[in-house]
Structure formats: structure tokens, C-alpha cells
Tab-separated table of C-alpha atoms in Angstrom:
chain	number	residue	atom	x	y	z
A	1	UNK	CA	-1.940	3.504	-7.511
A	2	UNK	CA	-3.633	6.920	-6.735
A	3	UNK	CA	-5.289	7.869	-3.500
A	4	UNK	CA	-8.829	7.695	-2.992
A	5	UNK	CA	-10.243	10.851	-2.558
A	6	UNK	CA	-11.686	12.015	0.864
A	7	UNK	CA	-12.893	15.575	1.904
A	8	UNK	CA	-10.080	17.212	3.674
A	9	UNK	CA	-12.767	17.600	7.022
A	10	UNK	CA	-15.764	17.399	7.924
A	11	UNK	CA	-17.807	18.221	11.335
A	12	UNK	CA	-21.031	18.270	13.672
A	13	UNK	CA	-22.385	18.813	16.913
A	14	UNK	CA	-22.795	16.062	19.328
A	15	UNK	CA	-25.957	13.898	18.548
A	16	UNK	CA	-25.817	14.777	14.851
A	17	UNK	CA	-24.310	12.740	12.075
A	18	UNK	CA	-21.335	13.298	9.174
A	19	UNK	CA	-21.241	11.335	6.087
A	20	UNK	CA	-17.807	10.940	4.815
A	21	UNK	CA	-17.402	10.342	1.014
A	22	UNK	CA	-14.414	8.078	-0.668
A	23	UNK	CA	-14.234	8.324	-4.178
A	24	UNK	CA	-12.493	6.253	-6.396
A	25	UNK	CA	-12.575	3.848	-9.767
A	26	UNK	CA	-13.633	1.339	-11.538
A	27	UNK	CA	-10.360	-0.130	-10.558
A	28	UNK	CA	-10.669	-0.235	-7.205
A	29	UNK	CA	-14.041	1.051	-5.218
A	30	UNK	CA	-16.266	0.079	-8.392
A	31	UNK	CA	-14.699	-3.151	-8.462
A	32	UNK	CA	-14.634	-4.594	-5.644
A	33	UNK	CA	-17.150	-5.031	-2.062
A	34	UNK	CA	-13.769	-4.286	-0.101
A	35	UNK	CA	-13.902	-1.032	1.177
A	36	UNK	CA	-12.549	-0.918	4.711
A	37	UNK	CA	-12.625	2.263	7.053
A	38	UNK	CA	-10.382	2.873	9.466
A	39	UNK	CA	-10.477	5.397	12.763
A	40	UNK	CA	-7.242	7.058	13.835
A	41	UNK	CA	-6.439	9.232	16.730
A	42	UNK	CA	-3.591	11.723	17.193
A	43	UNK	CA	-0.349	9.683	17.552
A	44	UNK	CA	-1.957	6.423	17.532
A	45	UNK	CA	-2.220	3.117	14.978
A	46	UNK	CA	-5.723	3.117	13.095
A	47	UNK	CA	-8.519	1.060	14.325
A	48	UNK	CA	-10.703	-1.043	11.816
A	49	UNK	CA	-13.938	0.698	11.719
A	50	UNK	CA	-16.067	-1.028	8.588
A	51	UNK	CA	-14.921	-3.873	6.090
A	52	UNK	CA	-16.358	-5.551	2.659
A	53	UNK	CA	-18.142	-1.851	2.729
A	54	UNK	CA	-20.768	-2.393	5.378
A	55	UNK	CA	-19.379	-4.796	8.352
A	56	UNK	CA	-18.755	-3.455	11.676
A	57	UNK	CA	-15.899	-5.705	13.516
A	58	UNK	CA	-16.902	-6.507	16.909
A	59	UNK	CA	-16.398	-3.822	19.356
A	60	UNK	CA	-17.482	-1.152	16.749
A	61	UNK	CA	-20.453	0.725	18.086
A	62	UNK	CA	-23.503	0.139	15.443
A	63	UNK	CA	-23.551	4.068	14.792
A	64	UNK	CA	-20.824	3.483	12.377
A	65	UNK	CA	-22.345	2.457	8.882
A	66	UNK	CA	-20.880	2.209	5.246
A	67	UNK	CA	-22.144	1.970	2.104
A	68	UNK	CA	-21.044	1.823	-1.638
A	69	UNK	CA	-22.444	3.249	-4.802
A	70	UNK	CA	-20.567	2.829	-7.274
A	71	UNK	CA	-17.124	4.568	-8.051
A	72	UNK	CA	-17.840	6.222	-4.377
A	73	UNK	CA	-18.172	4.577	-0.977
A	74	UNK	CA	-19.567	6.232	2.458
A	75	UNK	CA	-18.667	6.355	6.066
A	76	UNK	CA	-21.564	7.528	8.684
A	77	UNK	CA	-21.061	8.282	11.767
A	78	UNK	CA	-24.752	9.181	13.107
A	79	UNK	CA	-25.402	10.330	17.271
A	80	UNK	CA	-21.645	11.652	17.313
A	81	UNK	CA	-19.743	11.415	20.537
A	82	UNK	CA	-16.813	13.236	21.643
A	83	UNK	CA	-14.246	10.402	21.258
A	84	UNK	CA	-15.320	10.415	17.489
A	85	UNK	CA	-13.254	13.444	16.735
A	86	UNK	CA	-10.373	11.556	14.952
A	87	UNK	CA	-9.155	11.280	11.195
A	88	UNK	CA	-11.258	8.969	8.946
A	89	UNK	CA	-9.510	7.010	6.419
A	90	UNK	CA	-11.319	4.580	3.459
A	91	UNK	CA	-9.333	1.440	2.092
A	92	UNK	CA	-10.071	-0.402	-1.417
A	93	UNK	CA	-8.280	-3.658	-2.628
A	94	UNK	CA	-7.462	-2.933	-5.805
A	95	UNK	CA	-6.614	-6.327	-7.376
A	96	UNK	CA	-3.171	-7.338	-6.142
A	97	UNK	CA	-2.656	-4.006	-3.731
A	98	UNK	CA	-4.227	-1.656	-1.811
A	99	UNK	CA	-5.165	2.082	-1.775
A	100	UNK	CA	-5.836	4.663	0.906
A	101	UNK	CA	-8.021	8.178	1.149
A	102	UNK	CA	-6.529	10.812	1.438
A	103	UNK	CA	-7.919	10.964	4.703
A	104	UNK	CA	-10.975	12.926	6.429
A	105	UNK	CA	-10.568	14.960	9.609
A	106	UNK	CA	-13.786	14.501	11.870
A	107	UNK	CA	-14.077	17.473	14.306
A	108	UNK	CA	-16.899	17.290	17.069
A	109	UNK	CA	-18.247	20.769	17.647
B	1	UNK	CA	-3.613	-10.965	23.536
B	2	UNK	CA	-3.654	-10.108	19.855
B	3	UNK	CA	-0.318	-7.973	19.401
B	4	UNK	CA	2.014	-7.026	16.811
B	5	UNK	CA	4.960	-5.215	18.160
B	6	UNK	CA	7.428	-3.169	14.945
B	7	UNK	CA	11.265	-2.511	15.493
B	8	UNK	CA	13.919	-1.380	13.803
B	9	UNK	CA	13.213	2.278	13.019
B	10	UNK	CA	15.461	4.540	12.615
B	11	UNK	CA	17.614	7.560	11.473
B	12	UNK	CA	19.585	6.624	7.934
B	13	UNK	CA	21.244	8.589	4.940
B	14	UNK	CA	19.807	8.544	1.617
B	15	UNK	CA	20.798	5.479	-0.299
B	16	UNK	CA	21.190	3.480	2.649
B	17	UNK	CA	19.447	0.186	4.015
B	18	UNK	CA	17.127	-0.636	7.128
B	19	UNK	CA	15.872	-3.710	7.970
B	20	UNK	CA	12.101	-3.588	9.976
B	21	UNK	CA	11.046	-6.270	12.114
B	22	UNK	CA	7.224	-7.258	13.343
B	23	UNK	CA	6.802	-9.737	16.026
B	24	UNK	CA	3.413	-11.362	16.171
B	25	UNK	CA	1.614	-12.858	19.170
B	26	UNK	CA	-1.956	-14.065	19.656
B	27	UNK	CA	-2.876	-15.194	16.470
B	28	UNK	CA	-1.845	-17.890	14.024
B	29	UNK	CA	0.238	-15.600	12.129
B	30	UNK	CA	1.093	-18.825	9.899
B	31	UNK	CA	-2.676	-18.314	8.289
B	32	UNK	CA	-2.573	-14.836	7.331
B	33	UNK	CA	-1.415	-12.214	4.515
B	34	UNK	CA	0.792	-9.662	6.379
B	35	UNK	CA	1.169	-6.237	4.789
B	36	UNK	CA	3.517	-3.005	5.899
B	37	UNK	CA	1.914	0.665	5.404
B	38	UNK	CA	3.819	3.600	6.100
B	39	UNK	CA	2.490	7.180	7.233
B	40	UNK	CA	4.777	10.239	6.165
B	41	UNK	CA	4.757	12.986	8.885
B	42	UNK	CA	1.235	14.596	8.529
B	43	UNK	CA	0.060	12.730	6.032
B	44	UNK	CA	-2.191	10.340	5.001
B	45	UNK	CA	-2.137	6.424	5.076
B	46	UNK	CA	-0.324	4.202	2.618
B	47	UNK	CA	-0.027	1.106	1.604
B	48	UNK	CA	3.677	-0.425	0.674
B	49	UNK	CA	3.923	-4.352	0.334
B	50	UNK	CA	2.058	-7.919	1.310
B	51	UNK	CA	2.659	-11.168	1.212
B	52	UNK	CA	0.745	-14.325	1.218
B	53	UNK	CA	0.578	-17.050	4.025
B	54	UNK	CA	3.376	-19.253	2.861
B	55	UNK	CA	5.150	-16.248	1.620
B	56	UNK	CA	4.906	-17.377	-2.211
B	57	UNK	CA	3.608	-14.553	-3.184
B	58	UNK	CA	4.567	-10.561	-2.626
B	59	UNK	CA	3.389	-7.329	-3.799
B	60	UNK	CA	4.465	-3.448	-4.015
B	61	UNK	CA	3.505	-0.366	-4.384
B	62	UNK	CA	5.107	1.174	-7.535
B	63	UNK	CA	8.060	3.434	-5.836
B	64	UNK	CA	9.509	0.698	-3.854
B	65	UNK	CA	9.924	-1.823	-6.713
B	66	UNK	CA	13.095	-3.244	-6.965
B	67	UNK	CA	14.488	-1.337	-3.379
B	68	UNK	CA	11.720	-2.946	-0.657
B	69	UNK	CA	11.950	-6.557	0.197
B	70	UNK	CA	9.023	-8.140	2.244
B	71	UNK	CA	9.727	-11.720	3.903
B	72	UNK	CA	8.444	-13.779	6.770
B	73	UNK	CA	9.567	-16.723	8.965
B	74	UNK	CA	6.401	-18.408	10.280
B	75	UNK	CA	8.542	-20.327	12.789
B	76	UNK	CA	9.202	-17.040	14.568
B	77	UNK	CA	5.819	-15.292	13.835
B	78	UNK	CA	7.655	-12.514	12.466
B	79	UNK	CA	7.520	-9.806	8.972
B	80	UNK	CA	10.117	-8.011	7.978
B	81	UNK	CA	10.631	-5.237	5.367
B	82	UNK	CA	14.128	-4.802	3.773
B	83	UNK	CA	15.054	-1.276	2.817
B	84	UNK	CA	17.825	-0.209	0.617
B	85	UNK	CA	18.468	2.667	-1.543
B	86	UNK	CA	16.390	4.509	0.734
B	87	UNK	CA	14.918	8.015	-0.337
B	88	UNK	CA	14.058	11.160	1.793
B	89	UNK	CA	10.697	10.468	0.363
B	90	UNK	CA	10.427	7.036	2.391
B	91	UNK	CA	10.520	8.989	5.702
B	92	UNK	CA	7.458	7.683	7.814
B	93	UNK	CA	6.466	6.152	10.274
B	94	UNK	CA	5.704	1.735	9.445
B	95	UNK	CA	3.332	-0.112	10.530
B	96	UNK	CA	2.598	-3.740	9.955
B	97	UNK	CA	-1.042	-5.150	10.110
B	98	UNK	CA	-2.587	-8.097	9.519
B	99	UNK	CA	-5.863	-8.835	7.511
B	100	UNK	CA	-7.904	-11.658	9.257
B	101	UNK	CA	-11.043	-10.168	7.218
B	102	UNK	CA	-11.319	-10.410	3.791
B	103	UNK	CA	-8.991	-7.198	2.648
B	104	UNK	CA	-9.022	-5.414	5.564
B	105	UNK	CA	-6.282	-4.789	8.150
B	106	UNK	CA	-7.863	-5.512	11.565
B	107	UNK	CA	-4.494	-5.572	13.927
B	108	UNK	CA	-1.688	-3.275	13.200
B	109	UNK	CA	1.217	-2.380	15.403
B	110	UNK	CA	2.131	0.933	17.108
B	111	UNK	CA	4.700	1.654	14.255
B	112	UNK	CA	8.318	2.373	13.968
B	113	UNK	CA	9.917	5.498	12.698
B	114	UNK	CA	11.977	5.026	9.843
B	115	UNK	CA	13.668	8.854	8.938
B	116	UNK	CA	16.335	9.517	6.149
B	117	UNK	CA	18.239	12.132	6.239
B	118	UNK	CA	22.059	13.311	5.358
């Protein structure tokens, strides 16, 4: 049951885009189409972001992607926005549990 | 409105219990797996039990084996966690969420703090 593993942060000016990379196994992100991403901000519960690697939940702006290839899936967030500055945290089910990122600190420039 | 709402938290001395509660509201919580995951202070997310619809079956992460309990009572719409032997290392903050989408928790609550300390 080992973390996933995220860069520690990543950043970019308003109208750019980050990737964000989630690497994990054969076990977990190799094995399975359910990587979830999930949006939290200072002091707050996450917020579903992406699921089953590349759905967006309703409400979730389309400039949120994912994609897997793999041992390692990928958050993008592309035209960033101010309110995007948050930590960034990828999900796997790993056959009967789940594991986290270590998590992915998305500053706005 | 879709709402799960965690109590319980607390301050507690190593190798004692705390029972977490999580009322649900909104949703058929009768149809769903339910799962608690914790956040230490400053750290990342992680996940610590689930259990299925009927509550038949229950999983755990490896450190709280044998010391978590997970249960629910689909008459009340309500998850609970039971903790005993409780370590320093189990400070965090819990949060219970629900995965309506195939492994993915889509409503969580605003957590409860659970601290041990002597």
C-alpha cells in the first residue's frame, strides 16, 4: 500500500497549462482505468476533478483532462485560472483498496 | 442537497478508543460503498477502510488491521469508524466519502479531527 508518486509542485502563469504526473504500478495505475483526481483547497474537503482516468464529473470545467500510460497517469490543467492554485492529488483502486499521491501543489504565477 | 456531515473528533490518549460518525443526506446511501480517508496535519491524502452496500464486505489499510472497525446502519444513513488502540500516528483529520462513480469518491464531508495525544 505505497503512495503514488506526485511531484512535490508544480506552476504557471495564467493562460498556460501544468501537467501533473502520478506514477505508480502494475498493481494499481497499470492495472486498472480507475485513476481519479481530486482538487483541494487550503482547509477544505477535496473535490472530484477526473475519474476512470479521463471523465470530468459535471461541474468540472473541460480544461481539466487526464490520461494514462501505463504505470503513470496525468492531470492537465490547460488556460489556468487563479482559483486553480490548490493541491492536486491522483487516486488508483488497487484491487480491494485504494491509494493516494503524494500530492502536487499547483501555484498560479 | 447531497451532504455528508462527520462527528465525533476529538482529543484522546494513546491506546484509547473513538468512535466517528457520518450522517448522510441526499442520496440513497443504501446503494453505495462508503469509505473513511484520513489527512495527517500537512500531509497528503489517505485512504483507511470501505465497505460494501449491505455492509458484507470491509476493507483496510494495513496499519489499522485488527484496531479500526468500519460499520453502517442503512436505516439511519449513517458510517461509522471504530477506533481503539489508537496511535499518535492516527492523528488526522477523517473524512468520509462516498463513491457513486466507479472507484472514485465524488461527495466527502468537511472532516472531523481526530488528535492523540498524552
Amino acid at each position: 500500500q505505497s503512495a503514488l508518486t506526485q511531484p512535490p509542485s508544480a506552476s504557471g502563469s495564467p493562460g498556460q497549462s501544468v501537467t501533473i504526473s502520478c506514477t505508480g504500478t502494475s498493481s494499481d495505475v497499470g492495472g486498472y482505468n480507475y485513476v481519479s483526481w481530486y482538487q483541494q483547497h487550503p482547509g477544505k474537503a477535496p473535490k472530484l476533478m477526473i475519474y476512470e482516468v479521463s471523465k470530468r464529473p459535471s461541474g468540472v470545467p473541460d480544461r481539466f483532462s487526464g490520461s494514462k500510460s501505463g504505470n503513470t497517469a496525468s492531470l492537465t490543467v490547460s488556460g489556468l485560472q487563479a482559483e486553480d492554485e490548490a493541491d492536486y492529488y491522483c487516486s488508483s483502486f488497487a484491487g480491494s483498496f485504494y491509494v493516494f499521491g503524494t500530492g502536487t501543489k499547483v501555484t498560479v504565477l | 442537497e447531497v451532504q455528508l456531515v462527520e462527528s465525533g473528533g476529538g482529543l484522546v490518549q494513546p491506546g484509547g478508543s473513538l468512535r466517528l460518525s457520518c450522517a448522510a443526506s441526499g442520496f440513497t446511501f443504501s446503494s453505495y460503498w462508503m469509505s473513511w480517508v484520513r489527512q495527517a496535519p500537512g500531509t497528503g491524502l489517505e485512504w483507511v477502510a470501505n465497505i460494501k452496500p449491505d455492509g458484507s464486505e470491509k476493507y483496510y489499510m494495513d496499519s489499522v488491521k485488527g484496531r479500526f472497525s468500519i460499520s453502517r446502519d442503512n436505516a439511519k444513513n449513517s458510517l461509522y469508524l471504530q477506533m481503539n488502540s489508537l496511535r499518535a500516528e492516527d492523528t488526522a483529520v477523517y473524512y468520509c466519502a462516498s463513491y457513486r462513480v466507479a472507484h472514485a469518491f465524488d461527495i466527502w464531508g468537511q472532516g472531523t479531527m481526530v488528535a492523540v495525544s498524552s
